mmCIF file of C-alpha atoms in Angstrom:
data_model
loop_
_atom_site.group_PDB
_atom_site.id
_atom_site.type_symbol
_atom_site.label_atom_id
_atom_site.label_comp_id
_atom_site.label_asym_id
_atom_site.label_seq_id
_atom_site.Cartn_x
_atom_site.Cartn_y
_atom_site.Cartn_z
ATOM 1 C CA UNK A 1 3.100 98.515 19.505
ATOM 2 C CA UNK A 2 5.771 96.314 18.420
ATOM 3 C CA UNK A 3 5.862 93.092 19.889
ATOM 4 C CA UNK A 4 9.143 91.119 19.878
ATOM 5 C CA UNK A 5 9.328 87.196 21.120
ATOM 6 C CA UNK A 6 13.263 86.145 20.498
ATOM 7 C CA UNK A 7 13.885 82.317 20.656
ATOM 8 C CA UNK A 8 16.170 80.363 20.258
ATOM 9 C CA UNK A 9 16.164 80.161 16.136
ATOM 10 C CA UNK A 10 14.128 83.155 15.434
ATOM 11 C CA UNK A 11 12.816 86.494 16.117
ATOM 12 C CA UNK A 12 9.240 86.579 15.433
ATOM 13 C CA UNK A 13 7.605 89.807 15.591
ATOM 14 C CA UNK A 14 4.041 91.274 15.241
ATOM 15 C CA UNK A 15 2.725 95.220 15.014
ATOM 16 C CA UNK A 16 -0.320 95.389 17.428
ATOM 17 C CA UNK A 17 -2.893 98.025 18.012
ATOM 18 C CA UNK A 18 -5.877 98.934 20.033
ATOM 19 C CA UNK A 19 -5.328 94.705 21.086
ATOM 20 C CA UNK A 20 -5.452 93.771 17.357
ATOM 21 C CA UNK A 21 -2.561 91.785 15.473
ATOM 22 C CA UNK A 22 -1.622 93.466 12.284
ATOM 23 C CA UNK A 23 1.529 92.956 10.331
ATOM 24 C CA UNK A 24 3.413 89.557 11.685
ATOM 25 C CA UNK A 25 6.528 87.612 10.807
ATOM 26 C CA UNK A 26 9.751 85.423 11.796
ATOM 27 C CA UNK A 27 13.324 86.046 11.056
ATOM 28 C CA UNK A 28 16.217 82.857 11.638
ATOM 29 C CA UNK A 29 18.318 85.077 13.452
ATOM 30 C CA UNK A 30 21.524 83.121 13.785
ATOM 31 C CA UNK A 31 22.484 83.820 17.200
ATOM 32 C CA UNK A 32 22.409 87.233 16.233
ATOM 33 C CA UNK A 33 18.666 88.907 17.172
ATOM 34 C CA UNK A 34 19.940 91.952 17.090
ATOM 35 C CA UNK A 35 21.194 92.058 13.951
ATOM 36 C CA UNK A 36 18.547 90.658 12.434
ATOM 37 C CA UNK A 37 16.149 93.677 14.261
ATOM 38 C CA UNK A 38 17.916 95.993 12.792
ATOM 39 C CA UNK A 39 16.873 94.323 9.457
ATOM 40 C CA UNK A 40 13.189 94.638 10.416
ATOM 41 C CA UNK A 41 11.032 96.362 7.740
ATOM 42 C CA UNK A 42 8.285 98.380 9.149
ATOM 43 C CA UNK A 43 5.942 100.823 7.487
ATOM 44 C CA UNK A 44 5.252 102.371 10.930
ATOM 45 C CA UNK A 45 7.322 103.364 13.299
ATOM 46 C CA UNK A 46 6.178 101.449 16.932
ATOM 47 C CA UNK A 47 5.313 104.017 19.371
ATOM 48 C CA UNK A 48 6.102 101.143 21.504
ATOM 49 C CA UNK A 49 8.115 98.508 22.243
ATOM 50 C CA UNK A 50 8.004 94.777 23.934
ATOM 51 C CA UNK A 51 10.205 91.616 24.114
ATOM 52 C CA UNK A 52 10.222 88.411 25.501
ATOM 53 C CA UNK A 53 13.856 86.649 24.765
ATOM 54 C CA UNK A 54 15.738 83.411 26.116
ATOM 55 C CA UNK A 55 18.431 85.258 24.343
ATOM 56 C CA UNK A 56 20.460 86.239 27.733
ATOM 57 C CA UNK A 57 21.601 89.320 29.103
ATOM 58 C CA UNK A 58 24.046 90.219 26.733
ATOM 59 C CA UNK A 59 21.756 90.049 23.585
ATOM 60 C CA UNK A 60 19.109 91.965 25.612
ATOM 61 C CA UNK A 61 21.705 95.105 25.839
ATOM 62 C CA UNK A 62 22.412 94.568 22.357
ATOM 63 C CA UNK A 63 18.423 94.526 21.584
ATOM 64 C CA UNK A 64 17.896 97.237 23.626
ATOM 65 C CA UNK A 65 20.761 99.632 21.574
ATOM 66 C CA UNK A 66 19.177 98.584 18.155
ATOM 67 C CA UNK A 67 15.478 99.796 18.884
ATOM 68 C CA UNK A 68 17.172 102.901 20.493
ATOM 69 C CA UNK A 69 18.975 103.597 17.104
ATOM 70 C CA UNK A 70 16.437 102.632 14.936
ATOM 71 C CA UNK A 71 12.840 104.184 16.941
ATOM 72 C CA UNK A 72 14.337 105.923 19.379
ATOM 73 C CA UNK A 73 12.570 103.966 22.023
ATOM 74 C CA UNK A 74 13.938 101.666 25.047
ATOM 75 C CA UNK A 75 11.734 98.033 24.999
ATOM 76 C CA UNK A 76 9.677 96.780 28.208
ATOM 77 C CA UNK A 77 11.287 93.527 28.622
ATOM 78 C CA UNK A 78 8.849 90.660 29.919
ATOM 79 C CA UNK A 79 9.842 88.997 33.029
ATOM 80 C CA UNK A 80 8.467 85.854 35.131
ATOM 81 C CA UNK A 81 6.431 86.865 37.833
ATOM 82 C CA UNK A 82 5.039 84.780 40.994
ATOM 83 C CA UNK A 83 1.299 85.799 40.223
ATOM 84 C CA UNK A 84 -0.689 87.879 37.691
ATOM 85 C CA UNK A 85 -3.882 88.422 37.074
ATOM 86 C CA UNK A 86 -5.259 85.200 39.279
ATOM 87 C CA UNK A 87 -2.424 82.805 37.491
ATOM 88 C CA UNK A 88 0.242 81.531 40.183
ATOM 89 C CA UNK A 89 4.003 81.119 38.823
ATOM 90 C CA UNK A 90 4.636 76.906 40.531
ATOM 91 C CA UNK A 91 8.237 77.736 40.699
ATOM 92 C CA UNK A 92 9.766 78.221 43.826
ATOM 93 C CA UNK A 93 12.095 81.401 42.148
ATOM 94 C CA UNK A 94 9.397 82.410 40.265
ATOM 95 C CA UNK A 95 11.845 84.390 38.245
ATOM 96 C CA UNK A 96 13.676 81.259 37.087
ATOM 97 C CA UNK A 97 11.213 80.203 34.840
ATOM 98 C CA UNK A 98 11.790 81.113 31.110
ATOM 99 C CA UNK A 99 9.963 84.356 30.551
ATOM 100 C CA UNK A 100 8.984 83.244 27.125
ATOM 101 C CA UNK A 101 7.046 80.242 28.971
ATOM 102 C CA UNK A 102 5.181 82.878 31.881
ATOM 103 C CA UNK A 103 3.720 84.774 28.802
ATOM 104 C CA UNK A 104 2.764 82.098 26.985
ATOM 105 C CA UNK A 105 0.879 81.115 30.354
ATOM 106 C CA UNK A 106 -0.567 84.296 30.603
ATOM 107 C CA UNK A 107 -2.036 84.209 26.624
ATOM 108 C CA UNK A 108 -3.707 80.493 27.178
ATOM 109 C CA UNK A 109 -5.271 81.844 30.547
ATOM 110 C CA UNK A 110 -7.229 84.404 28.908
ATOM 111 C CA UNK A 111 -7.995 82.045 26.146
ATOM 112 C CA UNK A 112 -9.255 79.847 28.588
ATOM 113 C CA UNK A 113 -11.368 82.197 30.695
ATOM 114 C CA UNK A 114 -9.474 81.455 33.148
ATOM 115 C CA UNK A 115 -9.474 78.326 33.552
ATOM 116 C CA UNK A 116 -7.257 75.135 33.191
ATOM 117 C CA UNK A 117 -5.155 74.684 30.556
ATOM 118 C CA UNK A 118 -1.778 73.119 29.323
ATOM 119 C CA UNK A 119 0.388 74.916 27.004
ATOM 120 C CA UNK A 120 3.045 73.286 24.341
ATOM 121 C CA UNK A 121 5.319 75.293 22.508
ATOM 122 C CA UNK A 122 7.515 72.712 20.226
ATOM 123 C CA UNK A 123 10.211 74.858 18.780
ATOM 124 C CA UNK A 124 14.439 74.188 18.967
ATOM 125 C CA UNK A 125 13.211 73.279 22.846
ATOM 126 C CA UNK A 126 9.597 71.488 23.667
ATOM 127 C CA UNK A 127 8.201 72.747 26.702
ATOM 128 C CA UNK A 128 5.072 72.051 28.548
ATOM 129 C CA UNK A 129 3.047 73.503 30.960
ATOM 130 C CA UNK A 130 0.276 72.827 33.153
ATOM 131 C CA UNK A 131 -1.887 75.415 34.806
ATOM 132 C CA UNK A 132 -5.434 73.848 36.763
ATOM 133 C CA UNK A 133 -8.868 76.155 37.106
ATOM 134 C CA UNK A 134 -7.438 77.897 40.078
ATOM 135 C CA UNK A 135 -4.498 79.369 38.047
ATOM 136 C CA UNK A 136 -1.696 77.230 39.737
ATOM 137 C CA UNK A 137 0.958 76.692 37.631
ATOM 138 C CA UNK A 138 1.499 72.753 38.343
ATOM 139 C CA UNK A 139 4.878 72.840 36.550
ATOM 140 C CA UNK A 140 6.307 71.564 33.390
ATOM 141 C CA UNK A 141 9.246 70.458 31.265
ATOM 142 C CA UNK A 142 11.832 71.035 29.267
ATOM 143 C CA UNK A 143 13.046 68.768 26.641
ATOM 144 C CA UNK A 144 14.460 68.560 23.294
ATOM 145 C CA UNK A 145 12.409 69.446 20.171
ATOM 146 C CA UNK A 146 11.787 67.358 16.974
ATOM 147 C CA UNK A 147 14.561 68.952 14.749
ATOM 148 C CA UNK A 148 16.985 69.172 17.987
ATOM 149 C CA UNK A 149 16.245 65.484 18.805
ATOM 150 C CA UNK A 150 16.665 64.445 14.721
ATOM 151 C CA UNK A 151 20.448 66.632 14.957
ATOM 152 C CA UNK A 152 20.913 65.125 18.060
ATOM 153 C CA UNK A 153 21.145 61.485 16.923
ATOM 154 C CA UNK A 154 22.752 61.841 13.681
ATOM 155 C CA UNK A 155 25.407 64.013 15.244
ATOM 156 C CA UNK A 156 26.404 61.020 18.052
ATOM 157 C CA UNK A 157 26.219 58.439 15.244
ATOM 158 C CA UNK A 158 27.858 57.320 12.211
ATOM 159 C CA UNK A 159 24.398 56.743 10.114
ATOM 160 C CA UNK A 160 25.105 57.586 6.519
ATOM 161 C CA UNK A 161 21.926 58.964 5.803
ATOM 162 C CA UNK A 162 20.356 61.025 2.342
ATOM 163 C CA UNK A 163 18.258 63.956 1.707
ATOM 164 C CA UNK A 164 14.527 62.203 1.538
ATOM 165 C CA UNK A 165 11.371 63.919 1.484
ATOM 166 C CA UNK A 166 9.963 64.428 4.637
ATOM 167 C CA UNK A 167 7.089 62.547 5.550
ATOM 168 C CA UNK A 168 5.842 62.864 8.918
ATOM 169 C CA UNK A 169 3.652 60.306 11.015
ATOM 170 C CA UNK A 170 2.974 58.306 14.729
ATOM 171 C CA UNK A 171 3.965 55.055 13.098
ATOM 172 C CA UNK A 172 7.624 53.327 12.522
ATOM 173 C CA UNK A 173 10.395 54.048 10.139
ATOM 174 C CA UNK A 174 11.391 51.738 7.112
ATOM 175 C CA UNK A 175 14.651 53.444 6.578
ATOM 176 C CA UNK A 176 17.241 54.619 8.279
ATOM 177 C CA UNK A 177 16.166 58.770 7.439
ATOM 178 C CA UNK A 178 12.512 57.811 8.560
ATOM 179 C CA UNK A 179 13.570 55.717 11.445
ATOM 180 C CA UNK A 180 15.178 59.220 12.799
ATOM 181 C CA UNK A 181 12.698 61.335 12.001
ATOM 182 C CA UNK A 182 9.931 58.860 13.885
ATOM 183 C CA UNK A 183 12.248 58.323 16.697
ATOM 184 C CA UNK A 184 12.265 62.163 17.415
ATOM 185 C CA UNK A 185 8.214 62.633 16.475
ATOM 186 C CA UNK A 186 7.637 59.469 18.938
ATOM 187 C CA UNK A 187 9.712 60.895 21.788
ATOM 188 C CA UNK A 188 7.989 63.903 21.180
ATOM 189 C CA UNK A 189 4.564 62.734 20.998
ATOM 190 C CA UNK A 190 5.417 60.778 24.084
ATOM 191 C CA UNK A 191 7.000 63.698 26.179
ATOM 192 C CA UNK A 192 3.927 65.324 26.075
ATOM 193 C CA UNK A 193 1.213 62.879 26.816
ATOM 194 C CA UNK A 194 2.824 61.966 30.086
ATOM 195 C CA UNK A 195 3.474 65.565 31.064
ATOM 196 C CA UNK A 196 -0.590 66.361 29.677
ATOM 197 C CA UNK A 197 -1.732 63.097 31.452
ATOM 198 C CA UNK A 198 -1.513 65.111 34.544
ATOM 199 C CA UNK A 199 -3.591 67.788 33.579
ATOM 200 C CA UNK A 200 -7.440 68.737 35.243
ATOM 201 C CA UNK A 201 -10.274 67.001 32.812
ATOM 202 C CA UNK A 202 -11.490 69.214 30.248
ATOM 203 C CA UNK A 203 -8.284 71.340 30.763
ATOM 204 C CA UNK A 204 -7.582 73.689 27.254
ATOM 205 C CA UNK A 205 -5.242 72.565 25.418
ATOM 206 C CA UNK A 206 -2.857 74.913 23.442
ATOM 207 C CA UNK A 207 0.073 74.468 20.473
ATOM 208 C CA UNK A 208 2.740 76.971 19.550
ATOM 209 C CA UNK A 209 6.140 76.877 17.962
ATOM 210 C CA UNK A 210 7.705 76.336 14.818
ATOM 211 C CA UNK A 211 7.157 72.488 14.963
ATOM 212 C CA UNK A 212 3.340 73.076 16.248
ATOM 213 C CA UNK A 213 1.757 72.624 12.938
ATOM 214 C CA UNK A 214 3.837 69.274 12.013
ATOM 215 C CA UNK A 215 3.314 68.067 15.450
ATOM 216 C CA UNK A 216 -0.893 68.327 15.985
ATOM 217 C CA UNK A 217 -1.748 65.971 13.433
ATOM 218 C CA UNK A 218 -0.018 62.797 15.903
ATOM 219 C CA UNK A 219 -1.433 63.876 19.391
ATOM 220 C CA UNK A 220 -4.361 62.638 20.893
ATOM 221 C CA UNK A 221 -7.176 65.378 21.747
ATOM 222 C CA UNK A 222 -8.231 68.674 20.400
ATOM 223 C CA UNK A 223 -5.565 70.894 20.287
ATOM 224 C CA UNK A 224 -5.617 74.582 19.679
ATOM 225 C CA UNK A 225 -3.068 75.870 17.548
ATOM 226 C CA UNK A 226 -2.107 79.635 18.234
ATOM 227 C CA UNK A 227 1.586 80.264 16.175
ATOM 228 C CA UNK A 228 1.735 83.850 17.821
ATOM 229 C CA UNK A 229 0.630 82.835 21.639
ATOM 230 C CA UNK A 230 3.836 84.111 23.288
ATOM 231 C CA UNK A 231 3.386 87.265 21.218
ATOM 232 C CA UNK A 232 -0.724 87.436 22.313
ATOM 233 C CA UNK A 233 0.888 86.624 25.953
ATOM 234 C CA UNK A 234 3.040 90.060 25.274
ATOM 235 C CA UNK A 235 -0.019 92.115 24.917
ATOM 236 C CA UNK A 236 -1.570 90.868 27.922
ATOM 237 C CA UNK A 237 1.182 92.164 30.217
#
């Protein structure tokens, strides 16, 4: 099975069998996923195929023609649902919410028995979500990232800023680079303590995304980190 999460940046894909990862990667796809599939390398060809994209419509069809020319197979294409499996979708269009979130949802539910949990996924976007023991999605939110926040400023300002090593922590800047940088980490940081603060006691707590790694060190609590939770979530449905 090949498994196929599109985002915003990348296109991160894993080969899956009998519910085991094998083979796993990421591609920067440019705005272009579907070019960038049809650069994937496999050994084996996937007797089957799913995706989970924020892409849009139009890069879905374009998805879709690429594993039909290359495996001669049309992909399941994850959607948001109102319930699965005991977990409630909070939305009131359940199939509003980003698909890409519901999965991820559906991953840290298993990996929490079933129980309550709150899921971050800090890539180009930060979202957060917060599910309590009885599998209601509470809701969540949607904000900017750290390297979309960092862009962000220096593209609204005139800061004449250098390449500097990058050194991240929960503290202040003492220069104008670092003073970015610590503004976006802090915002970050911040984002998701208030939207966690809300979650049951004892609730699971979950990191993904490409920033999840650079991010853990600053928050406050144990924090799983699962890079290929969306993809997991993917195998669940």
């Amino acid at each position: 099975m090949l498994l196929l999460d599109v985002g915003n940046t990348r296109l991160k894909w894993a080969l899956a069998q009998d519910g085991t990862m094998g083979a796993d990667g990421a591609i920067v796809h440019e705005g272009k996923p579907a070019e960038a599939l049809a650069h994937l390398d496999l050994d084996d060809e996937p007797a089957s195929i799913r995706i989970v994209s924020v892409a849009g419509p139009v890069h879905e069809l374009a998805l879709d023609k690429t594993c039909l020319a290359r495996w001669h197979r049309a992909p399941i294409h994850a959607r948001s649902e109102a319930e699965r499996d005991g977990l409630r979708n909070g939305y009131a269009q359940p199939q509003r919410l980003g698909a890409d979130r519901w999965i991820a949802m559906l991953a840290a539910w298993q990996l929490a028995h079933r129980g309550a949990f709150v899921v971050v996924d800090a890539g180009t976007a930060l979202t957060v979500d917060v599910v309590d023991a009885r599998g209601q999605h509470l809701g969540g939110i949607i904000a900017a990232g750290l390297q979309t926040s960092e862009k962000a400023v220096l593209g609204a300002t005139r800061f004449p800023t250098r390449d500097t090593p990058l050194v991240d922590h929960a503290g202040l800047g003492l220069d104008t680079e670092a003073c970015v940088r610590q503004g976006a980490m802090l915002s970050v940081i911040g984002a998701v303590e208030r939207a966690t603060a809300v979650a049951p006691p004892n609730s699971l707590r979950v990191l993904t995304g490409g920033d999840a790694a650079r991010l853990r060190p600053h928050l406050v609590g144990q924090w799983s980190l699962r890079p290929q939770l969306v993809l997991e979530g993917l195998q669940v449905a």
